[in-house]
PDB file of C-alpha atoms in Angstrom:
ATOM      1  CA  UNK A   1     -15.068  31.676  38.174  1.00  0.00           C
ATOM      2  CA  UNK A   2     -12.175  29.235  38.558  1.00  0.00           C
ATOM      3  CA  UNK A   3      -9.146  30.067  36.435  1.00  0.00           C
ATOM      4  CA  UNK A   4     -10.175  33.614  35.537  1.00  0.00           C
ATOM      5  CA  UNK A   5      -7.349  36.074  35.936  1.00  0.00           C
ATOM      6  CA  UNK A   6      -7.439  39.844  35.833  1.00  0.00           C
ATOM      7  CA  UNK A   7      -4.404  40.883  33.806  1.00  0.00           C
ATOM      8  CA  UNK A   8      -5.211  44.603  33.884  1.00  0.00           C
ATOM      9  CA  UNK A   9      -2.438  45.473  36.312  1.00  0.00           C
ATOM     10  CA  UNK A  10       1.265  46.117  36.461  1.00  0.00           C
ATOM     11  CA  UNK A  11       3.238  42.965  37.282  1.00  0.00           C
ATOM     12  CA  UNK A  12       5.607  44.964  39.492  1.00  0.00           C
ATOM     13  CA  UNK A  13       2.767  45.926  41.828  1.00  0.00           C
ATOM     14  CA  UNK A  14       2.050  42.309  42.705  1.00  0.00           C
ATOM     15  CA  UNK A  15       3.530  41.306  46.059  1.00  0.00           C
ATOM     16  CA  UNK A  16       6.150  38.588  46.157  1.00  0.00           C
ATOM     17  CA  UNK A  17       5.328  35.774  48.546  1.00  0.00           C
ATOM     18  CA  UNK A  18       7.803  33.942  50.722  1.00  0.00           C
ATOM     19  CA  UNK A  19       7.872  30.150  50.719  1.00  0.00           C
ATOM     20  CA  UNK A  20       5.628  29.796  53.785  1.00  0.00           C
ATOM     21  CA  UNK A  21       2.992  32.160  52.351  1.00  0.00           C
ATOM     22  CA  UNK A  22       3.102  30.359  49.010  1.00  0.00           C
ATOM     23  CA  UNK A  23       2.643  26.937  50.594  1.00  0.00           C
ATOM     24  CA  UNK A  24      -0.204  28.219  52.774  1.00  0.00           C
ATOM     25  CA  UNK A  25      -2.012  29.619  49.729  1.00  0.00           C
ATOM     26  CA  UNK A  26      -1.411  26.378  47.822  1.00  0.00           C
ATOM     27  CA  UNK A  27      -3.036  24.378  50.618  1.00  0.00           C
ATOM     28  CA  UNK A  28      -6.023  26.746  50.521  1.00  0.00           C
ATOM     29  CA  UNK A  29      -6.190  26.557  46.715  1.00  0.00           C
ATOM     30  CA  UNK A  30      -6.091  22.763  46.822  1.00  0.00           C
ATOM     31  CA  UNK A  31      -9.033  22.921  49.254  1.00  0.00           C
ATOM     32  CA  UNK A  32     -11.022  24.928  46.693  1.00  0.00           C
ATOM     33  CA  UNK A  33     -10.286  28.521  47.722  1.00  0.00           C
ATOM     34  CA  UNK A  34     -10.424  30.405  44.408  1.00  0.00           C
ATOM     35  CA  UNK A  35      -9.270  33.660  45.997  1.00  0.00           C
ATOM     36  CA  UNK A  36      -6.094  31.996  47.285  1.00  0.00           C
ATOM     37  CA  UNK A  37      -5.542  30.428  43.877  1.00  0.00           C
ATOM     38  CA  UNK A  38      -5.884  33.779  42.124  1.00  0.00           C
ATOM     39  CA  UNK A  39      -3.520  35.428  44.622  1.00  0.00           C
ATOM     40  CA  UNK A  40      -0.976  32.663  43.956  1.00  0.00           C
ATOM     41  CA  UNK A  41      -1.275  33.088  40.210  1.00  0.00           C
ATOM     42  CA  UNK A  42      -0.996  36.873  40.377  1.00  0.00           C
ATOM     43  CA  UNK A  43       2.004  36.768  42.689  1.00  0.00           C
ATOM     44  CA  UNK A  44       3.902  34.438  40.327  1.00  0.00           C
ATOM     45  CA  UNK A  45       3.168  36.205  37.036  1.00  0.00           C
ATOM     46  CA  UNK A  46       6.548  37.943  37.225  1.00  0.00           C
ATOM     47  CA  UNK A  47       8.190  34.507  37.195  1.00  0.00           C
ATOM     48  CA  UNK A  48       6.277  33.644  34.014  1.00  0.00           C
ATOM     49  CA  UNK A  49       7.217  36.978  32.437  1.00  0.00           C
ATOM     50  CA  UNK A  50      10.898  36.336  33.180  1.00  0.00           C
ATOM     51  CA  UNK A  51      10.782  32.801  31.775  1.00  0.00           C
ATOM     52  CA  UNK A  52       9.181  33.732  28.459  1.00  0.00           C
ATOM     53  CA  UNK A  53      12.192  35.907  27.688  1.00  0.00           C
ATOM     54  CA  UNK A  54      14.075  32.705  26.860  1.00  0.00           C
ATOM     55  CA  UNK A  55      11.608  31.956  24.066  1.00  0.00           C
ATOM     56  CA  UNK A  56      11.185  35.318  22.388  1.00  0.00           C
ATOM     57  CA  UNK A  57      12.435  35.885  18.846  1.00  0.00           C
ATOM     58  CA  UNK A  58      11.013  32.539  17.720  1.00  0.00           C
ATOM     59  CA  UNK A  59       8.182  34.027  15.721  1.00  0.00           C
ATOM     60  CA  UNK A  60       5.608  34.036  18.522  1.00  0.00           C
ATOM     61  CA  UNK A  61       4.006  37.023  20.155  1.00  0.00           C
ATOM     62  CA  UNK A  62       5.202  37.606  23.738  1.00  0.00           C
ATOM     63  CA  UNK A  63       1.581  37.770  24.897  1.00  0.00           C
ATOM     64  CA  UNK A  64       0.887  34.304  23.461  1.00  0.00           C
ATOM     65  CA  UNK A  65       3.956  32.902  25.205  1.00  0.00           C
ATOM     66  CA  UNK A  66       2.878  34.630  28.421  1.00  0.00           C
ATOM     67  CA  UNK A  67      -0.562  33.009  28.222  1.00  0.00           C
ATOM     68  CA  UNK A  68       0.983  29.578  27.699  1.00  0.00           C
ATOM     69  CA  UNK A  69       3.324  30.243  30.615  1.00  0.00           C
ATOM     70  CA  UNK A  70       0.349  31.133  32.812  1.00  0.00           C
ATOM     71  CA  UNK A  71      -1.307  27.853  31.836  1.00  0.00           C
ATOM     72  CA  UNK A  72       1.886  26.125  32.980  1.00  0.00           C
ATOM     73  CA  UNK A  73       1.773  28.113  36.237  1.00  0.00           C
ATOM     74  CA  UNK A  74      -1.838  27.104  36.868  1.00  0.00           C
ATOM     75  CA  UNK A  75      -1.037  23.439  36.207  1.00  0.00           C
ATOM     76  CA  UNK A  76       1.930  23.764  38.565  1.00  0.00           C
ATOM     77  CA  UNK A  77      -0.251  25.161  41.348  1.00  0.00           C
ATOM     78  CA  UNK A  78      -2.762  22.347  40.863  1.00  0.00           C
ATOM     79  CA  UNK A  79      -0.104  19.610  40.820  1.00  0.00           C
ATOM     80  CA  UNK A  80       2.261  20.906  43.518  1.00  0.00           C
ATOM     81  CA  UNK A  81       2.653  18.370  46.318  1.00  0.00           C
ATOM     82  CA  UNK A  82       3.061  20.018  49.716  1.00  0.00           C
ATOM     83  CA  UNK A  83       4.397  16.778  51.208  1.00  0.00           C
ATOM     84  CA  UNK A  84       7.755  17.273  49.501  1.00  0.00           C
ATOM     85  CA  UNK A  85      10.283  19.702  50.927  1.00  0.00           C
ATOM     86  CA  UNK A  86      10.665  21.682  47.699  1.00  0.00           C
ATOM     87  CA  UNK A  87      10.283  25.401  47.080  1.00  0.00           C
ATOM     88  CA  UNK A  88       7.370  26.180  44.792  1.00  0.00           C
ATOM     89  CA  UNK A  89       9.529  28.210  42.396  1.00  0.00           C
ATOM     90  CA  UNK A  90      12.007  25.327  42.087  1.00  0.00           C
ATOM     91  CA  UNK A  91       9.148  23.103  40.959  1.00  0.00           C
ATOM     92  CA  UNK A  92       7.411  25.794  38.899  1.00  0.00           C
ATOM     93  CA  UNK A  93      10.286  26.845  36.626  1.00  0.00           C
ATOM     94  CA  UNK A  94      10.729  23.525  34.758  1.00  0.00           C
ATOM     95  CA  UNK A  95       6.948  22.997  34.647  1.00  0.00           C
ATOM     96  CA  UNK A  96       6.321  26.401  33.052  1.00  0.00           C
ATOM     97  CA  UNK A  97       9.242  26.005  30.644  1.00  0.00           C
ATOM     98  CA  UNK A  98       7.950  22.544  29.736  1.00  0.00           C
ATOM     99  CA  UNK A  99       4.503  23.930  28.945  1.00  0.00           C
ATOM    100  CA  UNK A 100       6.009  26.603  26.691  1.00  0.00           C
ATOM    101  CA  UNK A 101       8.290  24.087  24.948  1.00  0.00           C
ATOM    102  CA  UNK A 102       5.343  21.739  24.435  1.00  0.00           C
ATOM    103  CA  UNK A 103       3.412  24.587  22.810  1.00  0.00           C
ATOM    104  CA  UNK A 104       6.327  25.479  20.540  1.00  0.00           C
ATOM    105  CA  UNK A 105       6.840  21.845  19.555  1.00  0.00           C
ATOM    106  CA  UNK A 106       3.169  21.029  19.027  1.00  0.00           C
ATOM    107  CA  UNK A 107       2.322  24.264  17.203  1.00  0.00           C
ATOM    108  CA  UNK A 108       4.154  23.183  14.056  1.00  0.00           C
ATOM    109  CA  UNK A 109       1.772  22.942  11.091  1.00  0.00           C
ATOM    110  CA  UNK A 110       3.362  19.646  10.084  1.00  0.00           C
ATOM    111  CA  UNK A 111       3.755  16.789  12.509  1.00  0.00           C
ATOM    112  CA  UNK A 112       6.461  14.265  11.818  1.00  0.00           C
ATOM    113  CA  UNK A 113       6.486  11.015  13.752  1.00  0.00           C
ATOM    114  CA  UNK A 114       9.411  10.205  15.983  1.00  0.00           C
ATOM    115  CA  UNK A 115      10.229   7.083  13.937  1.00  0.00           C
ATOM    116  CA  UNK A 116      10.391   9.153  10.752  1.00  0.00           C
ATOM    117  CA  UNK A 117      12.656  11.691  12.485  1.00  0.00           C
ATOM    118  CA  UNK A 118      14.916   8.861  13.655  1.00  0.00           C
ATOM    119  CA  UNK A 119      15.022   7.402  10.152  1.00  0.00           C
ATOM    120  CA  UNK A 120      15.921  10.816   8.733  1.00  0.00           C
ATOM    121  CA  UNK A 121      18.739  11.053  11.287  1.00  0.00           C
ATOM    122  CA  UNK A 122      20.070   7.605  10.270  1.00  0.00           C
ATOM    123  CA  UNK A 123      19.863   8.624   6.629  1.00  0.00           C
ATOM    124  CA  UNK A 124      21.830  11.815   7.289  1.00  0.00           C
ATOM    125  CA  UNK A 125      24.502   9.843   9.168  1.00  0.00           C
ATOM    126  CA  UNK A 126      24.720   7.293   6.364  1.00  0.00           C
ATOM    127  CA  UNK A 127      24.831  10.102   3.814  1.00  0.00           C
ATOM    128  CA  UNK A 128      27.810  11.644   5.628  1.00  0.00           C
ATOM    129  CA  UNK A 129      29.590   8.288   5.977  1.00  0.00           C
ATOM    130  CA  UNK A 130      29.095   7.460   2.304  1.00  0.00           C
ATOM    131  CA  UNK A 131      30.217  10.942   1.241  1.00  0.00           C
ATOM    132  CA  UNK A 132      33.491  10.378   3.095  1.00  0.00           C
ATOM    133  CA  UNK A 133      34.081   6.926   1.664  1.00  0.00           C
ATOM    134  CA  UNK A 134      32.982   7.771  -1.905  1.00  0.00           C
ATOM    135  CA  UNK A 135      34.538  11.258  -1.990  1.00  0.00           C
ATOM    136  CA  UNK A 136      31.245  12.572  -3.393  1.00  0.00           C
ATOM    137  CA  UNK A 137      27.642  13.011  -2.362  1.00  0.00           C
ATOM    138  CA  UNK A 138      25.872   9.631  -2.445  1.00  0.00           C
ATOM    139  CA  UNK A 139      22.662   9.144  -4.367  1.00  0.00           C
ATOM    140  CA  UNK A 140      19.418   8.384  -2.573  1.00  0.00           C
ATOM    141  CA  UNK A 141      19.546   4.884  -4.086  1.00  0.00           C
ATOM    142  CA  UNK A 142      23.001   4.275  -2.563  1.00  0.00           C
ATOM    143  CA  UNK A 143      21.740   5.399   0.835  1.00  0.00           C
ATOM    144  CA  UNK A 144      18.688   3.144   0.521  1.00  0.00           C
ATOM    145  CA  UNK A 145      20.875   0.184  -0.406  1.00  0.00           C
ATOM    146  CA  UNK A 146      23.265   0.804   2.504  1.00  0.00           C
ATOM    147  CA  UNK A 147      20.373   1.004   5.013  1.00  0.00           C
ATOM    148  CA  UNK A 148      18.446  -1.838   3.357  1.00  0.00           C
ATOM    149  CA  UNK A 149      15.317   0.268   2.915  1.00  0.00           C
ATOM    150  CA  UNK A 150      13.371   1.378  -0.134  1.00  0.00           C
ATOM    151  CA  UNK A 151      14.252   4.466  -2.144  1.00  0.00           C
ATOM    152  CA  UNK A 152      10.774   5.788  -1.366  1.00  0.00           C
ATOM    153  CA  UNK A 153      11.440   5.546   2.395  1.00  0.00           C
ATOM    154  CA  UNK A 154      14.670   7.522   1.998  1.00  0.00           C
ATOM    155  CA  UNK A 155      13.001  10.250  -0.031  1.00  0.00           C
ATOM    156  CA  UNK A 156       9.980  10.448   2.275  1.00  0.00           C
ATOM    157  CA  UNK A 157      12.112  10.718   5.429  1.00  0.00           C
ATOM    158  CA  UNK A 158      14.382  13.362   3.911  1.00  0.00           C
ATOM    159  CA  UNK A 159      11.409  15.387   2.709  1.00  0.00           C
ATOM    160  CA  UNK A 160       9.710  15.171   6.115  1.00  0.00           C
ATOM    161  CA  UNK A 161      12.883  16.244   7.911  1.00  0.00           C
ATOM    162  CA  UNK A 162      13.302  19.147   5.481  1.00  0.00           C
ATOM    163  CA  UNK A 163       9.748  20.437   6.006  1.00  0.00           C
ATOM    164  CA  UNK A 164      10.148  20.610   9.793  1.00  0.00           C
ATOM    165  CA  UNK A 165      13.449  22.446   9.989  1.00  0.00           C
TER     166      UNK A 165
END
């Protein structure tokens, strides 16, 4: 079955492949060879295990992060272009990290739009500027007036920014 991986083994027992072996297996995998694809995945699991260390202590189980990293590895194998003179690991590292970061970002229970985040940032900047000029914390109404937006928009953006952080 395509994409099935046997994880009942010690990562250290998996052989490391040199660049030529990796590229050969990638060409076979791209041609539909599931055995070559599985060998590629298994031989690069140590890379995934090393990369997830950067993301531990963020409230996620290491096994969950490992699984997401493996998804990134599989996508990397499928998308790797052999026509470019690039080592597989050089291409794989940012792809795997990107997959993990995407998971961490998208796993939040509350999604705040980019425009709302940007508005909250402008509000915080204006709040700091007004605090300096007024020598006190400005009211939400003063911030709204300065930015020429409604009080409701200020409160909504601040609340949304608060719930994410």
